[in-house]
Amino acid sequence: MSFLRKRRLFILLIGFIVLVALIGYSLSDRDNITTAEQFINDTVGWAQRTVHAPVQFVTDIFTNIDDVRNAYEENRILKEKLAEYGGLIYEVQELREENEELRDTLGITDSIREYTPVQASVVSRSPERWMEQITINKGEQDGIRPNMAVITSEGMIGKVQTSSQFTSTVQLLTGFDQLNRISATISREDGQDIFGMIEGFDPETDSLLFRIIEESDEDLKEGELVVSSGMGGVFPAGLQIGEVKDVVPDQYGLTLTALVEPAANMYDIDQVIVVDRELLEEEEGGDET
């Protein structure tokens, strides 16, 4: 009985030594593998492919079912959005027709919000006047004239200062002063709109100066939107200028000045839109009052 136990232990030990030797041999750096290793590798690879094919087929089925379910849900949401947009389009059309009827009734031929956009690209920006002006690639040949408003997709950035045949210089809002003002307003639902003038730029606070020209029953609130009023006859109404971030009194405490954060990024301007609007009356100088 003891002999058989020792024999089994000896055989197990020999087998373990052979197994370690084979593993070490298989892990050694060789250019060619043995026929037995090739047979084992091919067999294992064939078995893996055989098992992988049906597993991948079943996985693809469940994945496709999930994709179909997601596509169905997305399609349902898109149909709901399209239905909403269709309703909005109908409402806009109704409001447009109503607006045209009211204008016909009042005998108004032009709207202070109407303008023709002229696309332009910035071709240069002088380092010494980085925050004051830029040059665009549209000029008098494209209908560009001085004092036209210039905007981006974010909001107003300034006005055309001078124009040549093929290029124009744009004065940025950050370069405005009391001689180059914009008639602006803060619109409120109760009709108590607040009117004022954009009269310059404060580099310390990086804000436009919106000087209020009339008293308001309510205090200005942070985040209120400042837009062009169109009252100056130069710029259309409704062009976004910025948002109120603070209100400070003047040195005498008689008027209030709102610090307005520009809606457009004045440091990164590539593409602009020149607002082409027929002037209601000829304005002398750059004052839009």
mmCIF file of C-alpha atoms in Angstrom:
data_model
loop_
_atom_site.group_PDB
_atom_site.id
_atom_site.type_symbol
_atom_site.label_atom_id
_atom_site.label_comp_id
_atom_site.label_asym_id
_atom_site.label_seq_id
_atom_site.Cartn_x
_atom_site.Cartn_y
_atom_site.Cartn_z
ATOM 1 C CA MET A 1 0.000 0.000 0.000
ATOM 2 C CA SER A 2 2.891 2.291 0.833
ATOM 3 C CA PHE A 3 4.594 1.360 -2.450
ATOM 4 C CA LEU A 4 1.562 2.353 -4.532
ATOM 5 C CA ARG A 5 1.304 5.686 -2.738
ATOM 6 C CA LYS A 6 4.978 6.431 -3.370
ATOM 7 C CA ARG A 7 4.590 5.459 -7.005
ATOM 8 C CA ARG A 8 1.682 7.850 -7.506
ATOM 9 C CA LEU A 9 3.617 10.623 -5.800
ATOM 10 C CA PHE A 10 6.625 9.932 -8.024
ATOM 11 C CA ILE A 11 4.499 9.958 -11.198
ATOM 12 C CA LEU A 12 2.823 13.216 -10.120
ATOM 13 C CA LEU A 13 6.194 14.798 -9.449
ATOM 14 C CA ILE A 14 7.582 13.718 -12.813
ATOM 15 C CA GLY A 15 4.476 15.013 -14.572
ATOM 16 C CA PHE A 16 4.760 18.370 -12.798
ATOM 17 C CA ILE A 17 8.406 18.689 -13.809
ATOM 18 C CA VAL A 18 7.564 17.875 -17.438
ATOM 19 C CA LEU A 19 4.713 20.384 -17.422
ATOM 20 C CA VAL A 20 6.962 23.153 -16.072
ATOM 21 C CA ALA A 21 9.600 22.281 -18.655
ATOM 22 C CA LEU A 22 7.038 22.451 -21.476
ATOM 23 C CA ILE A 23 5.700 25.779 -20.244
ATOM 24 C CA GLY A 24 9.203 27.201 -20.003
ATOM 25 C CA TYR A 25 10.018 25.910 -23.453
ATOM 26 C CA SER A 26 6.862 27.374 -24.961
ATOM 27 C CA LEU A 27 7.578 30.780 -23.391
ATOM 28 C CA SER A 28 11.149 30.938 -24.654
ATOM 29 C CA ASP A 29 11.979 33.183 -27.632
ATOM 30 C CA ARG A 30 11.831 31.031 -30.753
ATOM 31 C CA ASP A 31 11.378 31.796 -34.393
ATOM 32 C CA ASN A 32 9.501 28.553 -35.103
ATOM 33 C CA ILE A 33 7.077 26.505 -33.031
ATOM 34 C CA THR A 34 6.762 22.750 -33.009
ATOM 35 C CA THR A 35 4.169 20.775 -34.924
ATOM 36 C CA ALA A 36 2.403 19.863 -31.710
ATOM 37 C CA GLU A 37 2.174 23.529 -30.691
ATOM 38 C CA GLN A 38 0.858 24.453 -34.117
ATOM 39 C CA PHE A 39 -1.776 21.706 -33.854
ATOM 40 C CA ILE A 40 -2.825 22.869 -30.392
ATOM 41 C CA ASN A 41 -2.960 26.534 -31.422
ATOM 42 C CA ASP A 42 -4.990 25.748 -34.536
ATOM 43 C CA THR A 43 -7.352 23.533 -32.581
ATOM 44 C CA VAL A 44 -7.899 26.149 -29.880
ATOM 45 C CA GLY A 45 -8.369 28.869 -32.507
ATOM 46 C CA TRP A 46 -10.890 26.763 -34.419
ATOM 47 C CA ALA A 47 -12.785 26.027 -31.198
ATOM 48 C CA GLN A 48 -12.823 29.714 -30.270
ATOM 49 C CA ARG A 49 -14.169 30.676 -33.692
ATOM 50 C CA THR A 50 -16.787 27.940 -33.481
ATOM 51 C CA VAL A 51 -18.004 29.169 -30.102
ATOM 52 C CA HIS A 52 -17.603 32.864 -30.923
ATOM 53 C CA ALA A 53 -19.756 32.774 -34.076
ATOM 54 C CA PRO A 54 -23.087 31.808 -32.423
ATOM 55 C CA VAL A 55 -22.346 33.955 -29.362
ATOM 56 C CA GLN A 56 -21.654 36.973 -31.576
ATOM 57 C CA PHE A 57 -24.787 36.200 -33.616
ATOM 58 C CA VAL A 58 -26.966 36.179 -30.490
ATOM 59 C CA THR A 59 -25.256 39.338 -29.187
ATOM 60 C CA ASP A 60 -25.872 41.117 -32.493
ATOM 61 C CA ILE A 61 -29.541 40.143 -32.341
ATOM 62 C CA PHE A 62 -29.986 41.701 -28.898
ATOM 63 C CA THR A 63 -27.948 44.745 -29.942
ATOM 64 C CA ASN A 64 -30.109 45.238 -33.036
ATOM 65 C CA ILE A 65 -33.265 44.899 -30.948
ATOM 66 C CA ASP A 66 -31.936 47.555 -28.572
ATOM 67 C CA ASP A 67 -30.997 49.814 -31.514
ATOM 68 C CA VAL A 68 -34.467 49.396 -33.005
ATOM 69 C CA ARG A 69 -36.033 50.270 -29.650
ATOM 70 C CA ASN A 70 -33.830 53.377 -29.356
ATOM 71 C CA ALA A 71 -34.556 54.376 -32.942
ATOM 72 C CA TYR A 72 -38.289 54.002 -32.293
ATOM 73 C CA GLU A 73 -38.053 56.191 -29.181
ATOM 74 C CA GLU A 74 -35.956 58.825 -30.993
ATOM 75 C CA ASN A 75 -38.400 58.785 -33.901
ATOM 76 C CA ARG A 76 -41.301 59.341 -31.508
ATOM 77 C CA ILE A 77 -39.519 62.282 -29.862
ATOM 78 C CA LEU A 78 -38.622 63.791 -33.247
ATOM 79 C CA LYS A 79 -42.252 63.515 -34.384
ATOM 80 C CA GLU A 80 -43.362 65.324 -31.239
ATOM 81 C CA LYS A 81 -40.757 68.055 -31.842
ATOM 82 C CA LEU A 82 -41.824 68.396 -35.458
ATOM 83 C CA ALA A 83 -45.427 68.730 -34.357
ATOM 84 C CA GLU A 84 -44.405 71.464 -31.905
ATOM 85 C CA TYR A 85 -42.368 73.250 -34.571
ATOM 86 C CA GLY A 86 -45.288 73.008 -36.943
ATOM 87 C CA GLY A 87 -47.472 74.722 -34.350
ATOM 88 C CA LEU A 88 -44.829 77.399 -33.787
ATOM 89 C CA ILE A 89 -44.523 78.011 -37.526
ATOM 90 C CA TYR A 90 -48.287 78.429 -37.720
ATOM 91 C CA GLU A 91 -48.260 80.862 -34.779
ATOM 92 C CA VAL A 92 -45.394 82.858 -36.310
ATOM 93 C CA GLN A 93 -47.229 83.012 -39.616
ATOM 94 C CA GLU A 94 -50.379 84.194 -37.866
ATOM 95 C CA LEU A 95 -48.452 86.858 -35.944
ATOM 96 C CA ARG A 96 -46.699 87.973 -39.116
ATOM 97 C CA GLU A 97 -49.987 88.331 -40.966
ATOM 98 C CA GLU A 98 -51.502 90.178 -38.007
ATOM 99 C CA ASN A 99 -48.487 92.475 -37.866
ATOM 100 C CA GLU A 100 -48.769 93.235 -41.570
ATOM 101 C CA GLU A 101 -52.467 94.013 -41.180
ATOM 102 C CA LEU A 102 -51.789 96.374 -38.289
ATOM 103 C CA ARG A 103 -49.020 98.113 -40.198
ATOM 104 C CA ASP A 104 -51.278 98.484 -43.238
ATOM 105 C CA THR A 105 -53.992 99.904 -41.005
ATOM 106 C CA LEU A 106 -51.599 102.419 -39.477
ATOM 107 C CA GLY A 107 -50.020 103.242 -42.808
ATOM 108 C CA ILE A 108 -46.541 102.112 -41.687
ATOM 109 C CA THR A 109 -44.360 100.935 -44.548
ATOM 110 C CA ASP A 110 -41.124 100.222 -42.664
ATOM 111 C CA SER A 111 -40.349 98.544 -39.386
ATOM 112 C CA ILE A 112 -37.523 99.701 -37.158
ATOM 113 C CA ARG A 113 -36.557 96.045 -36.744
ATOM 114 C CA GLU A 114 -36.142 95.315 -40.442
ATOM 115 C CA TYR A 115 -32.714 95.110 -42.027
ATOM 116 C CA THR A 116 -30.757 93.218 -44.669
ATOM 117 C CA PRO A 117 -27.771 91.224 -43.385
ATOM 118 C CA VAL A 118 -24.447 91.458 -45.237
ATOM 119 C CA GLN A 119 -21.998 88.688 -44.364
ATOM 120 C CA ALA A 120 -18.349 89.707 -43.954
ATOM 121 C CA SER A 121 -15.069 88.331 -42.621
ATOM 122 C CA VAL A 122 -12.464 90.022 -40.460
ATOM 123 C CA VAL A 123 -9.266 90.491 -42.477
ATOM 124 C CA SER A 124 -7.116 92.350 -39.963
ATOM 125 C CA ARG A 125 -6.967 93.658 -36.431
ATOM 126 C CA SER A 126 -4.329 96.185 -35.446
ATOM 127 C CA PRO A 127 -2.400 95.144 -32.295
ATOM 128 C CA GLU A 128 -2.159 98.717 -31.024
ATOM 129 C CA ARG A 129 -5.918 99.197 -31.404
ATOM 130 C CA TRP A 130 -6.981 95.632 -30.606
ATOM 131 C CA MET A 131 -10.009 96.621 -28.540
ATOM 132 C CA GLU A 132 -11.076 99.567 -30.725
ATOM 133 C CA GLN A 133 -11.419 98.508 -34.342
ATOM 134 C CA ILE A 134 -11.215 95.729 -36.912
ATOM 135 C CA THR A 135 -11.161 95.623 -40.720
ATOM 136 C CA ILE A 136 -13.656 93.554 -42.744
ATOM 137 C CA ASN A 137 -13.615 92.435 -46.371
ATOM 138 C CA LYS A 138 -16.761 94.273 -47.503
ATOM 139 C CA GLY A 139 -16.977 97.899 -48.602
ATOM 140 C CA GLU A 140 -18.921 100.391 -50.682
ATOM 141 C CA GLN A 141 -19.140 97.930 -53.582
ATOM 142 C CA ASP A 142 -21.234 95.730 -51.273
ATOM 143 C CA GLY A 143 -23.419 98.587 -50.042
ATOM 144 C CA ILE A 144 -21.516 99.181 -46.817
ATOM 145 C CA ARG A 145 -21.735 102.732 -45.472
ATOM 146 C CA PRO A 146 -20.522 104.451 -42.295
ATOM 147 C CA ASN A 147 -22.628 104.120 -39.126
ATOM 148 C CA MET A 148 -24.106 100.742 -40.094
ATOM 149 C CA ALA A 149 -24.422 98.397 -37.129
ATOM 150 C CA VAL A 150 -22.182 95.323 -37.076
ATOM 151 C CA ILE A 151 -23.193 92.179 -35.197
ATOM 152 C CA THR A 152 -22.210 88.542 -34.730
ATOM 153 C CA SER A 153 -24.382 85.557 -33.874
ATOM 154 C CA GLU A 154 -23.945 86.505 -30.208
ATOM 155 C CA GLY A 155 -24.840 90.199 -30.402
ATOM 156 C CA MET A 156 -23.720 93.662 -31.463
ATOM 157 C CA ILE A 157 -19.993 94.378 -31.663
ATOM 158 C CA GLY A 158 -19.935 97.929 -33.078
ATOM 159 C CA LYS A 159 -20.560 100.031 -36.158
ATOM 160 C CA VAL A 160 -18.908 100.808 -39.475
ATOM 161 C CA GLN A 161 -16.557 103.746 -38.944
ATOM 162 C CA THR A 162 -15.211 104.228 -42.471
ATOM 163 C CA SER A 163 -15.696 102.355 -45.729
ATOM 164 C CA SER A 164 -13.616 102.120 -48.887
ATOM 165 C CA GLN A 165 -14.455 100.325 -52.101
ATOM 166 C CA PHE A 166 -13.672 96.793 -50.926
ATOM 167 C CA THR A 167 -12.975 96.997 -47.187
ATOM 168 C CA SER A 168 -14.397 98.770 -44.152
ATOM 169 C CA THR A 169 -13.202 99.694 -40.689
ATOM 170 C CA VAL A 170 -15.469 98.704 -37.809
ATOM 171 C CA GLN A 171 -15.366 100.606 -34.541
ATOM 172 C CA LEU A 172 -15.958 98.164 -31.700
ATOM 173 C CA LEU A 173 -18.249 98.909 -28.778
ATOM 174 C CA THR A 174 -15.170 98.816 -26.555
ATOM 175 C CA GLY A 175 -13.926 101.910 -28.394
ATOM 176 C CA PHE A 176 -17.152 103.934 -28.108
ATOM 177 C CA ASP A 177 -17.336 107.231 -26.219
ATOM 178 C CA GLN A 178 -19.888 110.004 -25.636
ATOM 179 C CA LEU A 179 -19.507 111.141 -29.239
ATOM 180 C CA ASN A 180 -20.405 107.664 -30.514
ATOM 181 C CA ARG A 181 -23.476 106.537 -28.628
ATOM 182 C CA ILE A 182 -26.179 103.934 -29.108
ATOM 183 C CA SER A 183 -29.786 104.424 -28.146
ATOM 184 C CA ALA A 184 -30.650 101.360 -26.064
ATOM 185 C CA THR A 185 -33.451 100.033 -23.902
ATOM 186 C CA ILE A 186 -34.313 97.401 -21.338
ATOM 187 C CA SER A 187 -37.660 95.900 -22.267
ATOM 188 C CA ARG A 188 -40.053 94.835 -19.525
ATOM 189 C CA GLU A 189 -43.309 92.933 -19.668
ATOM 190 C CA ASP A 190 -45.269 95.600 -17.806
ATOM 191 C CA GLY A 191 -44.428 98.157 -20.486
ATOM 192 C CA GLN A 192 -42.214 100.196 -18.163
ATOM 193 C CA ASP A 193 -39.234 100.031 -20.498
ATOM 194 C CA ILE A 194 -36.041 101.752 -19.409
ATOM 195 C CA PHE A 195 -34.299 103.880 -22.018
ATOM 196 C CA GLY A 196 -30.735 105.078 -22.057
ATOM 197 C CA MET A 197 -27.551 105.436 -24.044
ATOM 198 C CA ILE A 198 -24.498 103.217 -24.405
ATOM 199 C CA GLU A 199 -21.835 105.894 -23.932
ATOM 200 C CA GLY A 200 -18.538 104.101 -23.592
ATOM 201 C CA PHE A 201 -16.567 101.207 -22.187
ATOM 202 C CA ASP A 202 -14.983 100.790 -18.775
ATOM 203 C CA PRO A 203 -11.788 98.685 -19.118
ATOM 204 C CA GLU A 204 -11.485 98.228 -15.356
ATOM 205 C CA THR A 205 -14.777 96.340 -15.125
ATOM 206 C CA ASP A 206 -14.725 95.182 -18.767
ATOM 207 C CA SER A 207 -18.248 96.605 -19.121
ATOM 208 C CA LEU A 208 -20.225 98.887 -21.406
ATOM 209 C CA LEU A 209 -21.640 102.011 -19.763
ATOM 210 C CA PHE A 210 -25.420 102.265 -20.121
ATOM 211 C CA ARG A 211 -26.466 105.698 -18.879
ATOM 212 C CA ILE A 212 -30.158 105.818 -17.971
ATOM 213 C CA ILE A 213 -31.873 108.940 -19.280
ATOM 214 C CA GLU A 214 -35.117 108.623 -17.345
ATOM 215 C CA GLU A 215 -36.165 107.532 -13.888
ATOM 216 C CA SER A 216 -37.510 104.052 -13.307
ATOM 217 C CA ASP A 217 -39.977 102.952 -10.669
ATOM 218 C CA GLU A 218 -38.120 99.685 -10.296
ATOM 219 C CA ASP A 219 -34.446 99.042 -9.747
ATOM 220 C CA LEU A 220 -32.469 97.441 -12.501
ATOM 221 C CA LYS A 221 -31.805 93.767 -11.920
ATOM 222 C CA GLU A 222 -28.736 91.754 -12.716
ATOM 223 C CA GLY A 223 -29.148 89.772 -15.917
ATOM 224 C CA GLU A 224 -31.660 92.104 -17.591
ATOM 225 C CA LEU A 225 -31.143 92.268 -21.344
ATOM 226 C CA VAL A 226 -30.058 95.514 -23.035
ATOM 227 C CA VAL A 227 -30.932 95.886 -26.721
ATOM 228 C CA SER A 228 -30.867 98.661 -29.296
ATOM 229 C CA SER A 229 -34.044 100.750 -29.224
ATOM 230 C CA GLY A 230 -34.029 101.892 -32.854
ATOM 231 C CA MET A 231 -34.964 105.413 -31.772
ATOM 232 C CA GLY A 232 -31.852 106.962 -33.236
ATOM 233 C CA GLY A 233 -32.900 106.031 -36.747
ATOM 234 C CA VAL A 234 -29.515 104.445 -37.477
ATOM 235 C CA PHE A 235 -29.576 101.016 -35.858
ATOM 236 C CA PRO A 236 -32.548 98.637 -36.032
ATOM 237 C CA ALA A 237 -34.365 97.849 -32.802
ATOM 238 C CA GLY A 238 -33.827 94.608 -30.974
ATOM 239 C CA LEU A 239 -30.110 94.063 -31.595
ATOM 240 C CA GLN A 240 -28.730 92.407 -28.484
ATOM 241 C CA ILE A 241 -26.022 94.454 -26.774
ATOM 242 C CA GLY A 242 -25.490 92.745 -23.425
ATOM 243 C CA GLU A 243 -26.748 92.039 -19.912
ATOM 244 C CA VAL A 244 -26.785 94.226 -16.822
ATOM 245 C CA LYS A 245 -24.321 93.069 -14.199
ATOM 246 C CA ASP A 246 -24.292 96.072 -11.846
ATOM 247 C CA VAL A 247 -25.779 99.570 -11.390
ATOM 248 C CA VAL A 248 -23.818 102.528 -10.019
ATOM 249 C CA PRO A 249 -24.834 106.206 -9.489
ATOM 250 C CA ASP A 250 -22.846 109.065 -10.975
ATOM 251 C CA GLN A 251 -20.633 111.258 -8.820
ATOM 252 C CA TYR A 252 -23.535 113.601 -8.084
ATOM 253 C CA GLY A 253 -26.087 110.853 -7.478
ATOM 254 C CA LEU A 254 -28.460 112.310 -10.078
ATOM 255 C CA THR A 255 -28.386 109.564 -12.713
ATOM 256 C CA LEU A 256 -27.722 105.850 -12.753
ATOM 257 C CA THR A 257 -25.272 104.013 -14.946
ATOM 258 C CA ALA A 258 -25.629 100.308 -15.587
ATOM 259 C CA LEU A 259 -22.536 98.225 -16.162
ATOM 260 C CA VAL A 260 -23.378 95.975 -19.104
ATOM 261 C CA GLU A 261 -21.477 92.830 -19.988
ATOM 262 C CA PRO A 262 -21.228 92.654 -23.824
ATOM 263 C CA ALA A 263 -23.178 89.797 -25.365
ATOM 264 C CA ALA A 264 -20.511 89.209 -28.023
ATOM 265 C CA ASN A 265 -16.940 88.161 -27.406
ATOM 266 C CA MET A 266 -14.848 91.185 -28.404
ATOM 267 C CA TYR A 267 -11.606 89.229 -28.218
ATOM 268 C CA ASP A 268 -12.484 86.547 -30.761
ATOM 269 C CA ILE A 269 -14.197 87.917 -33.883
ATOM 270 C CA ASP A 270 -13.900 86.142 -37.256
ATOM 271 C CA GLN A 271 -17.253 86.374 -39.021
ATOM 272 C CA VAL A 272 -19.592 89.376 -38.744
ATOM 273 C CA ILE A 273 -22.877 90.644 -40.171
ATOM 274 C CA VAL A 274 -23.268 94.232 -41.303
ATOM 275 C CA VAL A 275 -26.821 95.455 -40.758
ATOM 276 C CA ASP A 276 -27.960 97.235 -43.923
ATOM 277 C CA ARG A 277 -30.900 99.437 -43.024
ATOM 278 C CA GLU A 278 -32.202 102.435 -44.909
ATOM 279 C CA LEU A 279 -31.776 105.474 -42.676
ATOM 280 C CA LEU A 280 -34.991 107.141 -41.636
ATOM 281 C CA GLU A 281 -33.205 110.439 -41.615
ATOM 282 C CA GLU A 282 -29.709 111.669 -42.209
ATOM 283 C CA GLU A 283 -27.680 111.819 -39.006
ATOM 284 C CA GLU A 284 -24.758 114.127 -38.682
ATOM 285 C CA GLY A 285 -21.663 112.747 -36.968
ATOM 286 C CA GLY A 286 -21.704 109.512 -34.998
ATOM 287 C CA ASP A 287 -24.307 110.464 -32.357
ATOM 288 C CA GLU A 288 -27.295 108.141 -32.562
ATOM 289 C CA THR A 289 -29.424 110.243 -30.177
#
